[in-house]
Amino acid sequence: MSTHSSRRSFLRLAAAGFSTVATSRLALAQATAEPPPRALQNEHAVSEPVVVEVNARPIPSFEPRDRARTRFGSLEYRSGLVLTSRYRGFGGLSGIRLDAKGERFLAVSDQGGWFTGIIRYAGGKMVGLDDVEAAPLLGAEGRPITEKRMWWDSESIARDGNFVYVGLERVNQILRYDFSKGGTRARGEVVPVPPGIRKLPYNKGLEALVVVPKGQPLAGTLIAFSERGLDADGNLTAFLIGGPSPGQFSVRRTEKYDISDAVLLPSGELLILERKFSWFTGVNIRIRSLQLKSIAPGALVDGPALFAADLGHEVDNMEGIDAHVTAEGETVLTLISDDNFSMLQRTLLLQFTLVE
């Protein structure tokens, strides 16, 4: 039996046995709506800026059962890495933003930490990470946000030039950082949000943020997606903050998928990364395409799935997505997983070319 098949079988057996998965924070997040103990909140928090050594193991094929296959829906697999580190705070990566070349990255951990660094390439394939640093997200008073009760679940990130927005799920707040004032040492200020955001369910709240740039419909708007905040018809709620048409809209929910991140392409295509979890099948992910021009207050938007994968592929709890365009004009999607600091999960960094 292959190593991948053994791991997949183990994960499914573990998911079927409540006693085995009781220590998995992914299972806890899915199974309960009660706040975790205070000690668990800060166990992996980044307390101060630090250089982090990250090891990277290549993932040669996305589907181990068919190693020659590279096409998956509208995506073509480019490369992937399994990331590990001895640094206790490395993990829980829930959002990522890259520079225009797809090299420098800014990621956020769901334990209130920044991670920055450089993706190293060889022949167009990712081979490792360089110059990785971690730092705590700071509040307006200059102290780590983890010192505030429940202000540690940083799940989403969006960037608009020097301004970086971070969504905090459990308290359903948004912080804005001006990176011209110290980069990851900058202090965050609270962004006023619509009342509907504050009413989102505990642990199913703010999960994805996108800033609409100049030249696009809704330019200047911060779009905030909930993980599983539902409207009266059972669809996923999202919010338009600022911009020309603030308000609330919905994304049609199908097959019990929840939203985990989103990215806006220069074409005006808005890609949402979705996932679902079951005790018997484990994690499933997909990427769905929405049109930015269809979004407006009160709208219900929908779009086709471009890609889907499960534990038969090299996936985990994929929570972050971003895009960049290569010098050759290829649109490359980068996905990152949140390992929940669990021995049953991995931190994966995957890249695909959008071919359709």
Short mmCIF file of C-alpha atoms in Angstrom, two decimals:
data_model
loop_
_atom_site.label_atom_id
_atom_site.label_comp_id
_atom_site.label_asym_id
_atom_site.label_seq_id
_atom_site.Cartn_x
_atom_site.Cartn_y
_atom_site.Cartn_z
CA MET A 1 0.00 0.00 0.00
CA SER A 2 1.37 3.46 -0.90
CA THR A 3 2.27 6.00 1.74
CA HIS A 4 -0.52 8.30 0.49
CA SER A 5 -3.12 5.51 0.57
CA SER A 6 -2.05 4.57 4.07
CA ARG A 7 -2.36 8.18 5.22
CA ARG A 8 -5.77 8.57 3.57
CA SER A 9 -7.05 5.37 5.18
CA PHE A 10 -5.71 6.46 8.53
CA LEU A 11 -7.40 9.85 8.26
CA ARG A 12 -10.73 8.25 7.42
CA LEU A 13 -10.47 5.76 10.25
CA ALA A 14 -9.49 8.56 12.57
CA ALA A 15 -12.46 10.62 11.43
CA ALA A 16 -14.78 7.72 12.17
CA GLY A 17 -13.53 7.31 15.72
CA PHE A 18 -14.43 10.19 17.97
CA SER A 19 -11.90 9.20 20.59
CA THR A 20 -9.07 9.29 18.08
CA VAL A 21 -9.91 12.69 16.66
CA ALA A 22 -10.73 14.31 19.95
CA THR A 23 -7.30 15.91 19.92
CA SER A 24 -7.69 17.27 16.38
CA ARG A 25 -8.55 20.97 16.42
CA LEU A 26 -10.17 20.63 13.03
CA ALA A 27 -12.60 18.11 14.45
CA LEU A 28 -13.23 20.31 17.45
CA ALA A 29 -13.96 23.30 15.21
CA GLN A 30 -16.47 21.28 13.20
CA ALA A 31 -18.09 19.52 16.13
CA THR A 32 -18.68 22.26 18.67
CA ALA A 33 -19.78 25.84 18.89
CA GLU A 34 -18.41 26.34 22.38
CA PRO A 35 -15.31 28.50 22.91
CA PRO A 36 -12.13 26.45 23.45
CA PRO A 37 -10.23 26.75 26.73
CA ARG A 38 -8.18 29.92 27.10
CA ALA A 39 -4.91 27.95 27.18
CA LEU A 40 -5.58 26.56 23.71
CA GLN A 41 -5.89 30.04 22.26
CA ASN A 42 -2.29 31.04 22.97
CA GLU A 43 -0.57 27.69 22.68
CA HIS A 44 0.88 28.45 19.24
CA ALA A 45 0.71 32.24 19.29
CA VAL A 46 3.64 34.27 17.93
CA SER A 47 4.80 36.37 20.87
CA GLU A 48 7.58 38.40 19.21
CA PRO A 49 9.28 38.84 15.81
CA VAL A 50 11.48 35.85 15.01
CA VAL A 51 13.32 34.27 12.08
CA VAL A 52 11.83 30.85 11.26
CA GLU A 53 13.50 27.96 9.47
CA VAL A 54 11.00 26.16 7.25
CA ASN A 55 11.72 22.84 5.56
CA ALA A 56 10.05 22.04 2.24
CA ARG A 57 9.44 18.63 0.68
CA PRO A 58 8.29 18.61 -2.97
CA ILE A 59 4.95 17.09 -4.00
CA PRO A 60 5.74 15.71 -7.47
CA SER A 61 2.15 14.84 -8.42
CA PHE A 62 -1.23 16.08 -7.25
CA GLU A 63 -2.95 12.71 -7.67
CA PRO A 64 -0.73 9.86 -6.38
CA ARG A 65 -3.02 7.26 -8.02
CA ASP A 66 -2.19 8.71 -11.45
CA ARG A 67 1.16 10.45 -11.25
CA ALA A 68 1.18 11.39 -14.95
CA ARG A 69 -2.05 13.36 -14.66
CA THR A 70 -1.65 17.14 -14.42
CA ARG A 71 -5.07 18.46 -15.53
CA PHE A 72 -7.79 18.82 -12.91
CA GLY A 73 -10.90 20.62 -14.13
CA SER A 74 -9.84 24.06 -15.33
CA LEU A 75 -6.52 23.88 -13.50
CA GLU A 76 -3.17 22.34 -14.38
CA TYR A 77 -0.92 21.26 -11.55
CA ARG A 78 2.45 23.04 -11.44
CA SER A 79 4.10 22.09 -8.14
CA GLY A 80 3.56 21.72 -4.42
CA LEU A 81 5.41 21.65 -1.11
CA VAL A 82 4.86 20.08 2.29
CA LEU A 83 6.08 22.66 4.80
CA THR A 84 7.38 21.83 8.28
CA SER A 85 9.25 23.71 10.98
CA ARG A 86 10.51 23.16 14.48
CA TYR A 87 9.15 26.55 15.41
CA ARG A 88 6.11 25.89 17.58
CA GLY A 89 4.13 28.79 16.15
CA PHE A 90 4.45 27.68 12.52
CA GLY A 91 1.12 26.43 11.19
CA GLY A 92 -2.53 27.40 11.15
CA LEU A 93 -1.98 29.35 7.92
CA SER A 94 -5.38 30.64 6.87
CA GLY A 95 -4.68 33.31 4.27
CA ILE A 96 -1.90 34.30 1.88
CA ARG A 97 -1.13 37.21 -0.43
CA LEU A 98 1.73 37.26 -2.96
CA ASP A 99 3.55 40.02 -4.80
CA ALA A 100 3.08 40.48 -8.55
CA LYS A 101 5.83 37.95 -9.35
CA GLY A 102 4.47 35.29 -7.00
CA GLU A 103 7.67 35.36 -4.95
CA ARG A 104 7.29 37.39 -1.77
CA PHE A 105 4.40 36.31 0.41
CA LEU A 106 2.47 37.63 3.38
CA ALA A 107 0.48 35.01 5.27
CA VAL A 108 -1.62 35.09 8.41
CA SER A 109 -1.96 32.36 11.01
CA ASP A 110 -5.21 31.74 12.85
CA GLN A 111 -3.28 32.18 16.09
CA GLY A 112 -2.72 35.91 15.55
CA GLY A 113 0.59 35.77 13.68
CA TRP A 114 2.13 37.16 10.49
CA PHE A 115 4.44 35.05 8.33
CA THR A 116 6.52 36.63 5.59
CA GLY A 117 9.13 35.22 3.24
CA ILE A 118 10.13 34.35 -0.32
CA ILE A 119 9.05 31.38 -2.42
CA ARG A 120 12.08 29.93 -4.20
CA TYR A 121 11.54 28.53 -7.72
CA ALA A 122 13.51 26.33 -10.07
CA GLY A 123 12.25 25.88 -13.62
CA GLY A 124 8.89 27.38 -12.68
CA LYS A 125 8.37 24.93 -9.81
CA MET A 126 8.39 25.82 -6.12
CA VAL A 127 11.36 24.26 -4.32
CA GLY A 128 11.50 26.01 -0.94
CA LEU A 129 10.98 29.07 1.24
CA ASP A 130 13.64 31.64 2.13
CA ASP A 131 13.88 34.46 4.66
CA VAL A 132 10.81 33.40 6.62
CA GLU A 133 9.92 35.59 9.57
CA ALA A 134 7.04 35.49 12.06
CA ALA A 135 5.61 38.39 14.03
CA PRO A 136 2.52 38.94 16.17
CA LEU A 137 -0.44 40.91 14.86
CA LEU A 138 -0.58 44.06 16.95
CA GLY A 139 -3.61 45.97 18.10
CA ALA A 140 -4.03 49.74 18.22
CA GLU A 141 -2.17 49.92 21.53
CA GLY A 142 0.87 48.09 20.12
CA ARG A 143 0.32 44.83 21.98
CA PRO A 144 -0.33 41.38 20.40
CA ILE A 145 -4.01 40.95 19.66
CA THR A 146 -3.90 37.53 21.35
CA GLU A 147 -3.87 39.37 24.68
CA LYS A 148 -7.51 40.29 24.08
CA ARG A 149 -10.14 37.69 24.75
CA MET A 150 -11.11 35.82 21.56
CA TRP A 151 -9.07 38.18 19.32
CA TRP A 152 -6.76 35.43 18.11
CA ASP A 153 -8.70 33.74 15.29
CA SER A 154 -7.23 35.67 12.33
CA GLU A 155 -8.67 33.85 9.31
CA SER A 156 -8.60 36.18 6.31
CA ILE A 157 -6.35 38.71 4.64
CA ALA A 158 -6.63 41.26 1.83
CA ARG A 159 -4.12 43.79 0.55
CA ASP A 160 -4.56 47.18 -1.07
CA GLY A 161 -1.10 48.67 -1.64
CA ASN A 162 0.35 49.45 1.79
CA PHE A 163 -2.93 48.68 3.53
CA VAL A 164 -3.54 45.14 4.74
CA TYR A 165 -6.90 43.99 6.11
CA VAL A 166 -7.25 41.04 8.48
CA GLY A 167 -10.54 39.42 9.45
CA LEU A 168 -10.96 38.00 12.96
CA GLU A 169 -13.54 35.25 12.84
CA ARG A 170 -14.79 34.65 16.35
CA VAL A 171 -15.21 38.30 17.25
CA ASN A 172 -16.15 39.18 13.62
CA GLN A 173 -13.95 42.26 13.49
CA ILE A 174 -11.69 43.60 10.75
CA LEU A 175 -8.33 45.24 11.42
CA ARG A 176 -6.52 47.51 8.98
CA TYR A 177 -2.73 47.77 8.98
CA ASP A 178 -0.69 50.48 7.25
CA PHE A 179 2.47 48.62 6.24
CA SER A 180 4.21 51.91 5.42
CA LYS A 181 4.44 52.26 9.21
CA GLY A 182 6.68 49.33 10.05
CA GLY A 183 5.37 46.44 7.95
CA THR A 184 4.37 43.55 10.20
CA ARG A 185 5.26 45.77 13.20
CA ALA A 186 2.44 48.17 12.28
CA ARG A 187 -0.52 48.62 14.61
CA GLY A 188 -3.99 47.58 13.53
CA GLU A 189 -7.02 49.82 13.67
CA VAL A 190 -10.56 48.50 13.83
CA VAL A 191 -12.60 48.97 10.65
CA PRO A 192 -16.30 49.76 11.21
CA VAL A 193 -18.39 46.88 9.89
CA PRO A 194 -22.11 46.45 9.10
CA PRO A 195 -24.30 45.13 11.94
CA GLY A 196 -24.84 41.90 10.00
CA ILE A 197 -21.18 40.97 10.34
CA ARG A 198 -21.31 41.27 14.12
CA LYS A 199 -24.23 38.83 14.11
CA LEU A 200 -22.43 36.08 12.20
CA PRO A 201 -22.27 32.70 13.99
CA TYR A 202 -19.41 31.88 16.32
CA ASN A 203 -16.61 30.00 14.47
CA LYS A 204 -18.45 30.35 11.13
CA GLY A 205 -18.00 34.07 10.65
CA LEU A 206 -15.54 36.17 8.64
CA GLU A 207 -13.47 33.85 6.48
CA ALA A 208 -12.45 35.73 3.30
CA LEU A 209 -11.62 39.32 2.35
CA VAL A 210 -11.07 40.90 -1.08
CA VAL A 211 -10.30 44.52 -1.96
CA VAL A 212 -11.63 45.67 -5.33
CA PRO A 213 -8.98 47.78 -7.13
CA LYS A 214 -9.41 50.77 -9.42
CA GLY A 215 -10.79 49.99 -12.85
CA GLN A 216 -13.10 47.21 -11.62
CA PRO A 217 -16.82 47.34 -10.79
CA LEU A 218 -17.25 48.26 -7.09
CA ALA A 219 -13.75 49.79 -7.00
CA GLY A 220 -12.70 50.73 -3.48
CA THR A 221 -14.98 48.13 -1.86
CA LEU A 222 -13.84 45.64 0.73
CA ILE A 223 -15.79 42.41 0.15
CA ALA A 224 -16.15 40.21 3.23
CA PHE A 225 -17.39 36.62 2.95
CA SER A 226 -18.68 34.53 5.83
CA GLU A 227 -17.71 30.90 6.20
CA ARG A 228 -21.24 29.75 6.96
CA GLY A 229 -23.35 32.71 7.90
CA LEU A 230 -26.66 31.85 6.22
CA ASP A 231 -29.50 34.02 4.97
CA ALA A 232 -33.17 33.11 5.25
CA ASP A 233 -32.88 30.81 2.21
CA GLY A 234 -29.80 28.97 3.46
CA ASN A 235 -27.30 30.77 1.23
CA LEU A 236 -23.94 32.18 2.33
CA THR A 237 -23.91 35.82 3.39
CA ALA A 238 -21.32 38.34 2.23
CA PHE A 239 -20.87 42.08 2.68
CA LEU A 240 -19.81 45.11 0.64
CA ILE A 241 -17.94 47.50 2.93
CA GLY A 242 -17.26 51.04 1.73
CA GLY A 243 -17.07 51.71 -1.99
CA PRO A 244 -19.93 52.99 -4.17
CA SER A 245 -22.60 50.45 -3.12
CA PRO A 246 -22.24 49.15 0.44
CA GLY A 247 -24.63 46.45 1.53
CA GLN A 248 -25.18 42.72 1.90
CA PHE A 249 -25.51 39.99 -0.74
CA SER A 250 -25.57 36.20 -0.84
CA VAL A 251 -23.61 33.42 -2.53
CA ARG A 252 -25.65 30.37 -3.45
CA ARG A 253 -24.64 27.47 -1.19
CA THR A 254 -24.55 24.03 -2.82
CA GLU A 255 -23.51 20.56 -1.69
CA LYS A 256 -22.92 21.85 1.86
CA TYR A 257 -19.70 23.65 0.94
CA ASP A 258 -18.49 26.59 3.04
CA ILE A 259 -16.29 29.49 1.93
CA SER A 260 -12.66 29.51 3.10
CA ASP A 261 -11.08 32.26 0.94
CA ALA A 262 -11.42 34.30 -2.25
CA VAL A 263 -9.30 36.08 -4.85
CA LEU A 264 -10.19 38.61 -7.54
CA LEU A 265 -8.54 38.19 -10.96
CA PRO A 266 -7.75 41.16 -13.24
CA SER A 267 -10.46 39.87 -15.61
CA GLY A 268 -13.14 40.59 -13.00
CA GLU A 269 -13.56 36.91 -12.22
CA LEU A 270 -13.91 36.31 -8.50
CA LEU A 271 -12.74 32.86 -7.40
CA ILE A 272 -13.97 31.46 -4.11
CA LEU A 273 -12.19 28.59 -2.42
CA GLU A 274 -14.67 26.28 -0.69
CA ARG A 275 -14.44 23.19 1.50
CA LYS A 276 -16.56 20.73 3.39
CA PHE A 277 -15.77 18.14 6.03
CA SER A 278 -17.38 14.84 6.91
CA TRP A 279 -16.43 12.17 9.40
CA PHE A 280 -16.44 9.55 6.64
CA THR A 281 -14.96 11.29 3.60
CA GLY A 282 -12.69 13.80 5.29
CA VAL A 283 -11.96 17.12 3.57
CA ASN A 284 -13.30 18.07 0.13
CA ILE A 285 -12.34 21.31 -1.61
CA ARG A 286 -13.42 23.14 -4.73
CA ILE A 287 -12.93 26.46 -6.50
CA ARG A 288 -15.97 28.26 -7.89
CA SER A 289 -16.07 31.21 -10.29
CA LEU A 290 -18.26 34.27 -9.72
CA GLN A 291 -18.49 37.44 -11.81
CA LEU A 292 -17.74 40.63 -9.94
CA LYS A 293 -20.17 42.54 -12.16
CA SER A 294 -23.04 40.39 -10.84
CA ILE A 295 -22.46 41.45 -7.23
CA ALA A 296 -24.69 44.16 -5.78
CA PRO A 297 -26.59 44.75 -2.53
CA GLY A 298 -29.40 42.19 -2.27
CA ALA A 299 -28.05 40.01 -5.09
CA LEU A 300 -27.81 36.22 -5.05
CA VAL A 301 -24.70 35.22 -7.02
CA ASP A 302 -23.70 31.83 -8.33
CA GLY A 303 -21.15 30.34 -10.68
CA PRO A 304 -19.60 27.11 -11.95
CA ALA A 305 -17.03 24.98 -10.18
CA LEU A 306 -13.63 25.08 -11.90
CA PHE A 307 -11.90 22.51 -9.73
CA ALA A 308 -12.67 19.92 -7.05
CA ALA A 309 -10.51 17.54 -5.03
CA ASP A 310 -10.65 15.23 -2.03
CA LEU A 311 -8.33 13.06 0.04
CA GLY A 312 -7.51 11.04 -3.06
CA HIS A 313 -5.45 14.09 -4.03
CA GLU A 314 -2.70 15.98 -2.23
CA VAL A 315 -5.02 18.24 -0.27
CA ASP A 316 -5.64 19.10 3.34
CA ASN A 317 -7.65 21.82 5.05
CA MET A 318 -7.09 24.33 2.24
CA GLU A 319 -7.90 27.79 3.59
CA GLY A 320 -5.99 30.33 1.51
CA ILE A 321 -5.90 31.25 -2.18
CA ASP A 322 -4.18 33.95 -4.21
CA ALA A 323 -3.23 34.55 -7.84
CA HIS A 324 -0.44 36.12 -9.85
CA VAL A 325 0.37 36.39 -13.55
CA THR A 326 3.71 35.13 -14.84
CA ALA A 327 5.94 36.89 -17.37
CA GLU A 328 4.54 34.43 -19.94
CA GLY A 329 0.98 35.59 -19.20
CA GLU A 330 -0.11 32.50 -17.26
CA THR A 331 -2.48 32.96 -14.32
CA VAL A 332 -1.12 30.96 -11.39
CA LEU A 333 -3.25 30.10 -8.37
CA THR A 334 -1.52 29.46 -5.04
CA LEU A 335 -3.33 27.54 -2.29
CA ILE A 336 -2.21 27.05 1.30
CA SER A 337 -3.58 24.78 4.03
CA ASP A 338 -4.26 25.29 7.71
CA ASP A 339 -2.91 22.26 9.58
CA ASN A 340 -4.72 23.27 12.79
CA PHE A 341 -1.46 22.33 14.56
CA SER A 342 -2.66 18.74 14.37
CA MET A 343 -0.51 15.65 13.90
CA LEU A 344 -3.14 14.38 11.44
CA GLN A 345 -2.78 17.34 9.08
CA ARG A 346 -0.16 19.07 6.96
CA THR A 347 0.79 22.56 5.83
CA LEU A 348 0.64 22.38 2.03
CA LEU A 349 1.56 25.04 -0.52
CA LEU A 350 0.15 24.20 -3.96
CA GLN A 351 0.27 25.98 -7.32
CA PHE A 352 -1.87 25.50 -10.41
CA THR A 353 -2.15 27.23 -13.77
CA LEU A 354 -5.65 28.42 -14.68
CA VAL A 355 -6.07 27.03 -18.19
CA GLU A 356 -9.72 27.87 -18.92
#
